[in-house]
Short mmCIF file of C-alpha atoms in Angstrom, two decimals:
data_model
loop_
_atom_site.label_atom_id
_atom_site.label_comp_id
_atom_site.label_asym_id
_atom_site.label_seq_id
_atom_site.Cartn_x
_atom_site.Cartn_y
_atom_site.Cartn_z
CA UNK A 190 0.00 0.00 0.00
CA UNK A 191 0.91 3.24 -0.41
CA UNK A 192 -0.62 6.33 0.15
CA UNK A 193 -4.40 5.47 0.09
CA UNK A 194 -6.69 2.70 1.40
CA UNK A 195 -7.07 -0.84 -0.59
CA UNK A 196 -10.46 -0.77 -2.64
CA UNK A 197 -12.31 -3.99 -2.26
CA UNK A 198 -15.61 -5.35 -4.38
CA UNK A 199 -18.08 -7.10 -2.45
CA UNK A 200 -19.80 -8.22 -5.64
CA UNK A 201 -16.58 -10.87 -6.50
CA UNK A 202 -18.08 -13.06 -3.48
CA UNK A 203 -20.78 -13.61 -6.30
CA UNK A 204 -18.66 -14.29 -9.30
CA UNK A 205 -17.66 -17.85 -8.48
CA UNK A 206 -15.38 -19.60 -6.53
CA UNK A 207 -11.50 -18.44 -7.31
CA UNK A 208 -13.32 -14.77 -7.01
CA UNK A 209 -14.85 -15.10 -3.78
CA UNK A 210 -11.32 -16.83 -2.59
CA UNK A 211 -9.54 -13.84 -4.61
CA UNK A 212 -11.59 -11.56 -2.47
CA UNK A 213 -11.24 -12.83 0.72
CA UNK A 214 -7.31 -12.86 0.67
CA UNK A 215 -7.66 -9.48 -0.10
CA UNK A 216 -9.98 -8.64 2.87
CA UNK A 217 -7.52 -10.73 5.47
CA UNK A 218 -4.32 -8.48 3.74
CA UNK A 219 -5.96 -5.57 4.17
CA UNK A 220 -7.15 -5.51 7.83
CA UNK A 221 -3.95 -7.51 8.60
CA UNK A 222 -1.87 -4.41 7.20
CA UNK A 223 -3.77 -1.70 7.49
CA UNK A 224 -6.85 -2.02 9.18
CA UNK A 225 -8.82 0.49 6.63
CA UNK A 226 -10.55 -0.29 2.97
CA UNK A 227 -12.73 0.96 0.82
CA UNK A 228 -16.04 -1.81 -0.11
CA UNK A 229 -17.47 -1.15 -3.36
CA UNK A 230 -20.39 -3.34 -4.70
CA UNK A 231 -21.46 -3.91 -1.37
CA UNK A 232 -25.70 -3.85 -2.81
CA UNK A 233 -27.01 -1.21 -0.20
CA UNK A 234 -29.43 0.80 -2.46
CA UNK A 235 -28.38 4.14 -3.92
CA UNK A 236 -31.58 5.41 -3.23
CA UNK A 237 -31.22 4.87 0.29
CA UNK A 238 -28.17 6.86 0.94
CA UNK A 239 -29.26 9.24 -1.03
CA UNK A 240 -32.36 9.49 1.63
CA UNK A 241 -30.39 8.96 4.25
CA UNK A 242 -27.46 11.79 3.59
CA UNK A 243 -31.18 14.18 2.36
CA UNK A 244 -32.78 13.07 5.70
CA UNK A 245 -29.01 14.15 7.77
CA UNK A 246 -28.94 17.57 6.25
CA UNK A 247 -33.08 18.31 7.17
CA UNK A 248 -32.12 16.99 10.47
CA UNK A 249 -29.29 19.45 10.97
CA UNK A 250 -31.19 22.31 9.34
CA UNK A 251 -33.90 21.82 12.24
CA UNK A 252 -33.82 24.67 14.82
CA UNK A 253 -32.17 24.16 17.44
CA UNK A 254 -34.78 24.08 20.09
CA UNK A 255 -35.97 21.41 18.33
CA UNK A 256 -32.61 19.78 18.11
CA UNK A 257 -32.49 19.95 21.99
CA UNK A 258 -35.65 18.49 22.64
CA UNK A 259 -33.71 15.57 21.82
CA UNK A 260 -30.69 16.11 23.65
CA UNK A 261 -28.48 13.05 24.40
CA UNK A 262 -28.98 14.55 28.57
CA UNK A 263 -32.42 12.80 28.34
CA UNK A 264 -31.65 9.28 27.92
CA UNK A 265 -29.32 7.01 30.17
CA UNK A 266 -28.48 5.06 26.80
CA UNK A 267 -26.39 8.04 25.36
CA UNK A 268 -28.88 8.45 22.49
CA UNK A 269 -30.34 11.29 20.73
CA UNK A 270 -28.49 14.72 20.08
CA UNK A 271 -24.77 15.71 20.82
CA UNK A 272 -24.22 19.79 20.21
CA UNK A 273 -21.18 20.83 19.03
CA UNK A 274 -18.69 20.10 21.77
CA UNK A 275 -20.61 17.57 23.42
CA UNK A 276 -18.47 14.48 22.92
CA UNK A 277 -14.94 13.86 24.08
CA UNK A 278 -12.34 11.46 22.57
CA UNK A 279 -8.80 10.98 24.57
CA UNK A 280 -9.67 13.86 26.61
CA UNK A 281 -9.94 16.08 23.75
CA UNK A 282 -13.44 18.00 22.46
CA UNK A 283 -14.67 17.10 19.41
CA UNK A 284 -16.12 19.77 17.36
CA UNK A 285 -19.43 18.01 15.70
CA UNK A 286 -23.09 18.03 16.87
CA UNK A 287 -24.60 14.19 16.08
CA UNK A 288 -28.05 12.19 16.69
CA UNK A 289 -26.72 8.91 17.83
CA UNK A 290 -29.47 5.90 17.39
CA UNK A 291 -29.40 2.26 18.50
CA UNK A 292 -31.46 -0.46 18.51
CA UNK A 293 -35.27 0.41 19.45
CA UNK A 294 -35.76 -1.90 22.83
CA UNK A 295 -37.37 -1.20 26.31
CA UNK A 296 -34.86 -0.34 28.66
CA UNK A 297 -33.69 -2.83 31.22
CA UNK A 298 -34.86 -2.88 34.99
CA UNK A 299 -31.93 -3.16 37.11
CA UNK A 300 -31.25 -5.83 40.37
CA UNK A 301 -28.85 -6.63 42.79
CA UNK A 302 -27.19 -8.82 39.60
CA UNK A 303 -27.71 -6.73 36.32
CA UNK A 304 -24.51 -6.13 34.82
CA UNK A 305 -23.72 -2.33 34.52
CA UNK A 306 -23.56 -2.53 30.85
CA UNK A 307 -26.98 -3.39 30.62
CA UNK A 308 -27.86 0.47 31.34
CA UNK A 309 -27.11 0.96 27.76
CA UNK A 310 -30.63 -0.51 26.54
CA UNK A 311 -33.21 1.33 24.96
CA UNK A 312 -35.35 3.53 23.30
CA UNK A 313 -34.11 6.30 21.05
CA UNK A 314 -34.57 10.08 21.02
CA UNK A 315 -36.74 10.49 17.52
CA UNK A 316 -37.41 13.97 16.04
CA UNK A 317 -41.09 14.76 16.27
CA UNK A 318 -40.46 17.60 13.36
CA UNK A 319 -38.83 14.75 11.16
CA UNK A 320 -40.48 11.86 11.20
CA UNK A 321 -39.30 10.20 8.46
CA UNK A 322 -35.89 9.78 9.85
CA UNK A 323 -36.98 6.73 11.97
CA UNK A 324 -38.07 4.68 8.82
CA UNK A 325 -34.87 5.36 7.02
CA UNK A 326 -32.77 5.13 9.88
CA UNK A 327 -34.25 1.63 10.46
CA UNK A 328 -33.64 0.41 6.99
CA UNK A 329 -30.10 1.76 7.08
CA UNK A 330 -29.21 -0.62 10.48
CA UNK A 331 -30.88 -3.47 8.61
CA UNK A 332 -29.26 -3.49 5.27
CA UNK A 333 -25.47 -2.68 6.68
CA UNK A 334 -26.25 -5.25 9.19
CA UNK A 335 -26.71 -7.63 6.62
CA UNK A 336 -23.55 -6.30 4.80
CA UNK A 337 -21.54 -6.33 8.19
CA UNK A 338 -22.21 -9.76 8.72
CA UNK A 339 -21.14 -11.08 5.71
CA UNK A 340 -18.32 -9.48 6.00
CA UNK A 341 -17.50 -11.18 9.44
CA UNK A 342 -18.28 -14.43 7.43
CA UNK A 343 -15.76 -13.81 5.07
CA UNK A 344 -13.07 -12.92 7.58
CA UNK A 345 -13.81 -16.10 9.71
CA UNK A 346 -13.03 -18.01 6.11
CA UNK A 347 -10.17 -16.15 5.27
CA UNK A 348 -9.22 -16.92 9.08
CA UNK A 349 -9.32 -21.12 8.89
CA UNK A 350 -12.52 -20.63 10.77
CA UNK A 351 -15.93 -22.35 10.65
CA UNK A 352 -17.75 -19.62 8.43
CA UNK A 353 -20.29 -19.21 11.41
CA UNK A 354 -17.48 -18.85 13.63
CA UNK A 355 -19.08 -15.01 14.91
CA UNK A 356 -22.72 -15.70 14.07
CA UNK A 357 -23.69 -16.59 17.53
CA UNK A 358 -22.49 -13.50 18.91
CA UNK A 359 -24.89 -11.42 16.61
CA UNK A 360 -27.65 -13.53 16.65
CA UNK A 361 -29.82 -12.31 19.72
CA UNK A 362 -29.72 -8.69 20.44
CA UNK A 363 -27.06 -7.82 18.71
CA UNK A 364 -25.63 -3.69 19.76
CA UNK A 365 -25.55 -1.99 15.77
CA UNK A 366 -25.15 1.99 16.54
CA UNK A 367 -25.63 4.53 13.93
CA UNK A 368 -24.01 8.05 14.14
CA UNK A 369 -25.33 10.90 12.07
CA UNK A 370 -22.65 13.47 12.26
CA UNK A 371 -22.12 16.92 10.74
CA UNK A 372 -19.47 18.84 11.37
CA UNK A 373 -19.14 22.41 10.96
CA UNK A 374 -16.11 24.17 9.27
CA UNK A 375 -13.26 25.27 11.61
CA UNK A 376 -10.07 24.60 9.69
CA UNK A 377 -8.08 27.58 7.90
CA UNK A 378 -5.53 27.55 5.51
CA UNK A 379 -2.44 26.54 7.90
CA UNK A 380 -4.59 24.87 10.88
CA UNK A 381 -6.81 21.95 10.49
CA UNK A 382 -8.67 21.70 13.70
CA UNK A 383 -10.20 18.35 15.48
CA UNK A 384 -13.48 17.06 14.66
CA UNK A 385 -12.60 13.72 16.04
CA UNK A 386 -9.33 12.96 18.36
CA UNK A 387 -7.00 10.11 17.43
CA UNK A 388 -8.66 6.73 18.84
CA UNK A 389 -9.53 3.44 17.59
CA UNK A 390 -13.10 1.92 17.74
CA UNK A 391 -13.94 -0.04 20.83
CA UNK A 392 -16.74 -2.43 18.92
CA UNK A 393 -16.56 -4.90 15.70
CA UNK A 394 -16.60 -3.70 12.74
CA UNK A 395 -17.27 -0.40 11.52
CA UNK A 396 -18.84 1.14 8.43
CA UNK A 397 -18.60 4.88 7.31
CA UNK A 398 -20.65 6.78 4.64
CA UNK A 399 -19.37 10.46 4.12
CA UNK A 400 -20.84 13.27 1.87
CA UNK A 401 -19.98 12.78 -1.60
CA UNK A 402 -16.74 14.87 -2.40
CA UNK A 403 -15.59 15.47 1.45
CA UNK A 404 -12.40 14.44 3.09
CA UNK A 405 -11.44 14.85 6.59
CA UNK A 406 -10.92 11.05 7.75
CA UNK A 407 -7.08 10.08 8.59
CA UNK A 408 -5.72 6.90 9.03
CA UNK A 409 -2.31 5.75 11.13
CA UNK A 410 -0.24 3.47 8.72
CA UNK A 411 3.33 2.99 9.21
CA UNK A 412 3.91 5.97 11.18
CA UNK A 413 2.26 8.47 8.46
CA UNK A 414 -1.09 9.57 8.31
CA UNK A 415 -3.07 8.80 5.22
CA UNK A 416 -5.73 10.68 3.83
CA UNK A 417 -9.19 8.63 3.35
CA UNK A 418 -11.59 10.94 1.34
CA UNK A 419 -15.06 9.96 0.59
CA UNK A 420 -15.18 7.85 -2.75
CA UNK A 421 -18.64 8.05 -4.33
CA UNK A 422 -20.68 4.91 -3.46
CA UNK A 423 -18.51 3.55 -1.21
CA UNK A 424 -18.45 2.79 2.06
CA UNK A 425 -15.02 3.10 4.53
CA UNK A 426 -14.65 -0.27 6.87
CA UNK A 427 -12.57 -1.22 9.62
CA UNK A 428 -11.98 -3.07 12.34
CA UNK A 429 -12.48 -2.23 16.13
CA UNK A 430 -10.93 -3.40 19.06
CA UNK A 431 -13.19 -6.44 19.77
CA UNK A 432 -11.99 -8.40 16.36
CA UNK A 433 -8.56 -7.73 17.13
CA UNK A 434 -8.73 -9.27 20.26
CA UNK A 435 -10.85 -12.39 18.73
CA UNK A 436 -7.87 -12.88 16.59
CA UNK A 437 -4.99 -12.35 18.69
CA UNK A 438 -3.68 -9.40 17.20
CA UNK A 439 -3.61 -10.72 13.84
CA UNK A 440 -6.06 -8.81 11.90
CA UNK A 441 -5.44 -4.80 13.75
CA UNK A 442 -7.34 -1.77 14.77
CA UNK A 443 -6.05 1.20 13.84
CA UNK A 444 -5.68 4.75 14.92
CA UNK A 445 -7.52 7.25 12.99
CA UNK A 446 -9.28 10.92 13.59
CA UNK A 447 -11.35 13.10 11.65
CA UNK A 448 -10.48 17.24 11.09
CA UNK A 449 -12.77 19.95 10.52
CA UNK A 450 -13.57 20.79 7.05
CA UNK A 451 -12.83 24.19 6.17
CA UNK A 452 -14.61 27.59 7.55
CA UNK A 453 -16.94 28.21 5.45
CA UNK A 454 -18.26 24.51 5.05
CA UNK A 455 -19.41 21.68 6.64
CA UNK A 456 -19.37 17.96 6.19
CA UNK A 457 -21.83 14.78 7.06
CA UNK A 458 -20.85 11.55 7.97
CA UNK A 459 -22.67 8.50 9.31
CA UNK A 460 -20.35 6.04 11.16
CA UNK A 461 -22.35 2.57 11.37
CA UNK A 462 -21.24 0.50 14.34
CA UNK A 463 -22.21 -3.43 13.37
CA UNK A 464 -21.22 -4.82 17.47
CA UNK A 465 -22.25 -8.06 19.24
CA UNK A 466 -24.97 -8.14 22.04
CA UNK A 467 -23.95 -6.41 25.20
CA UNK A 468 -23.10 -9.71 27.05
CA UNK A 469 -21.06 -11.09 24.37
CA UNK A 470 -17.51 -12.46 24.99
CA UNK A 471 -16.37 -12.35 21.99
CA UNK A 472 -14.96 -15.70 20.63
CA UNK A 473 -11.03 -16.36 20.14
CA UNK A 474 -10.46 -17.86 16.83
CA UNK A 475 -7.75 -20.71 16.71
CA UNK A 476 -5.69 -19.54 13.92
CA UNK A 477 -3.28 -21.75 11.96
CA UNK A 478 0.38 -21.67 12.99
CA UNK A 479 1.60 -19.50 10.42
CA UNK A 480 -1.15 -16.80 10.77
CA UNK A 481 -0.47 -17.27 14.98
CA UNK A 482 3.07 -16.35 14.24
CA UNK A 483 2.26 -13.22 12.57
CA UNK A 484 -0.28 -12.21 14.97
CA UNK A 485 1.25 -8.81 16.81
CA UNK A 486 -0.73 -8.72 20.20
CA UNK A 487 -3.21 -6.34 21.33
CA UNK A 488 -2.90 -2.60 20.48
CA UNK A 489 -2.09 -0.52 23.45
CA UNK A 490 -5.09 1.82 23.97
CA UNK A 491 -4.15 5.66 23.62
CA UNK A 492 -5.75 6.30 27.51
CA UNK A 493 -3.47 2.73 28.09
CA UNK A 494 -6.67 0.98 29.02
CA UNK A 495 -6.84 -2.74 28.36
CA UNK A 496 -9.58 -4.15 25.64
CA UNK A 497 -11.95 -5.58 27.90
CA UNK A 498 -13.56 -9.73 26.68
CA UNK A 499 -17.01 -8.26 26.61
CA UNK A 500 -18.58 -5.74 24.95
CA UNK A 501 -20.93 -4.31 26.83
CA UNK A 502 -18.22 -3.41 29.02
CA UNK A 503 -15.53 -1.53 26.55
CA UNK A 504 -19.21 0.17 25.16
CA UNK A 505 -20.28 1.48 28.83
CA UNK A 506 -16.60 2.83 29.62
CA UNK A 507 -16.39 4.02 26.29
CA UNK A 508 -19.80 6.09 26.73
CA UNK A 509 -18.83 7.67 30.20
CA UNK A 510 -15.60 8.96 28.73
CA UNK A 511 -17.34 10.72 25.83
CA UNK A 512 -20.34 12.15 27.58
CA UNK A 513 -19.64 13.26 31.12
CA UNK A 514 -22.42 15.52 31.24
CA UNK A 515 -24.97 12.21 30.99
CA UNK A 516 -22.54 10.04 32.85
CA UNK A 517 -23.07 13.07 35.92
CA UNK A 518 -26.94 12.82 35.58
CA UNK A 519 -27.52 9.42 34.97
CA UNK A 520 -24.47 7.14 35.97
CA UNK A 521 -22.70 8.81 38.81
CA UNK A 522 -22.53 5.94 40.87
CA UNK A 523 -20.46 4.38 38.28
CA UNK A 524 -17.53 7.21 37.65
CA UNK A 525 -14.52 6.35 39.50
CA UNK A 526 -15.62 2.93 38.65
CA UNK A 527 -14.66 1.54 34.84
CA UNK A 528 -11.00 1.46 34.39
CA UNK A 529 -10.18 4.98 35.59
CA UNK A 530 -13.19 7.32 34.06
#
């Protein structure tokens, strides 16, 4: 590689046999090296991200009273609406305001045994002025689902792995989380400003849509920083933390952070986060000697805390770092608590 992400076609799993074998070799070099691609032919409907990126911009357009009727301060899960400087990442403010939405469930009634993770169960935060957001959100989780999973199919293939190898883990409940992000122009000519600090996702597997004809997304390789600007029709996938410790290291989880677009501008993105149920430990593949010996070991965390085994534990510490105004009103008893927050 050299200075831009591998492109990968989802539609070669369909073109026969040395294809789909051609294409998963490619997907297990990729995350092995780099940790970033670009999916082409992945079969999510044009029209729908047209709608969706349409649906973003209304949202964002909405007063802002409106906007805050929503506010993420409102629901214990950490859903609904982020203003601009209402999210933290290693310590740092991240200039973006975001609706963040989850899977639609009743919330969880606590005992003396419910595991603290649990808290992060629920209903969303739905515009009443925008209605059809809900619909289209809801089609969005379900079709990148589908492509998500796939995806982990092919990796557990590529791996030496029963093909199935993660399906149990996604089966019930599984914890998808979609991010609708804009971000407002900040960066001048010499100074590009945050809109994300450098960390690596805590979850699975992610997928990223951007604006057509943005940039702003940076990716760690080798030292450098590599510039991942959106490529029409394509989404941006990697790994998080959680498959890098399933494989030992082997397949990695890179740093990466997001600038500001230029004053003047703005940019939206929509980070989809395809993650396990909340109680999931996530399963340790067996890989074959010679991908065991290439295997590097977990990543060291930028905050040096440790990838927890299950999710719903690296999603819950993860949440009270980035929103210490809801961890305050909903969560105190837990600060102090989760690996230093």
């Amino acid at each position: 590689m050299s200075s831009s992400l591998p492109i990968l076609d989802f539609s070669r799993l369909d073109a026969g046999a040395d294809e789909a074998a051609a294409f998963r070799a490619d997907l297990l070099r990729a995350t092995h090296e780099v940790g970033f691609f670009y999916l082409v032919g992945h079969g999510v409907d044009h029209q729908l991200i047209d709608d969706l990126l349409a649906l973003s911009r209304r949202f964002f357009d909405l007063p802002t009273e409106e906007k805050l009727k929503l506010e993420n301060i409102y629901s214990p899960q950490f859903r609904g609406y982020t203003r601009v400087g209402g999210e933290l990442t290693h310590g740092d403010v991240d200039w973006r305001e975001q609706i963040d939405i989850g899977p639609e469930r009743d919330a969880v009634e606590p005992t003396s045994g419910t595991a603290d993770y649990w808290r992060l169960e629920g209903p969303n935060l739905w515009p009443e002025a925008l209605p059809e957001l809900r619909e289209v959100a809801e089609r969005w989780n379900d079709e990148l689902s589908r492509v998500s999973l796939r995806l982990l199919r092919m990796w557990a293939l590529a791996l030496g792995a029963p093909e199935d190898a993660f399906d149990e883990a996604f089966a019930d409940k599984p914890f998808a989380l979609t991010k609708i992000v804009r971000y407002p122009g900040e960066s001048g000519a010499d100074e590009r400003k945050q809109g994300v600090g450098v960390h690596r996702d805590g979850g699975v597997l992610t997928l990223l849509l951007v604006e057509p004809g943005k940039e702003g997304l940076q990716v760690e390789y080798e030292g450098e920083w590599i510039d991942a600007p959106s490529i029409p029709g394509a989404f941006v996938v990697n790994i998080g933390e959680m498959l890098e410790l399933a494989t030992g290291g082997y397949l990695k989880a890179t740093l990466h952070k997001v600038f500001s677009p230029p004053i003047g501008t703005d940019r939206i993105s929509v980070p989809f986060f395809f993650n396990p149920a909340l109680d999931t430990v996530m399963p340790r593949l067996e890989l074959s000697p010679e991908l065991a010996a290439a295997a590097r070991g977990l990543s060291v965390d930028p905050t040096n805390s440790p990838i927890l085994d299950t999710y719903g534990d690296n999603a819950l510490r993860y949440r009270l770092r980035a929103h210490p105004n809801v961890a305050e009103i909903h969560h105190a008893d837990l600060l102090g608590a989760t690996g230093g927050v």
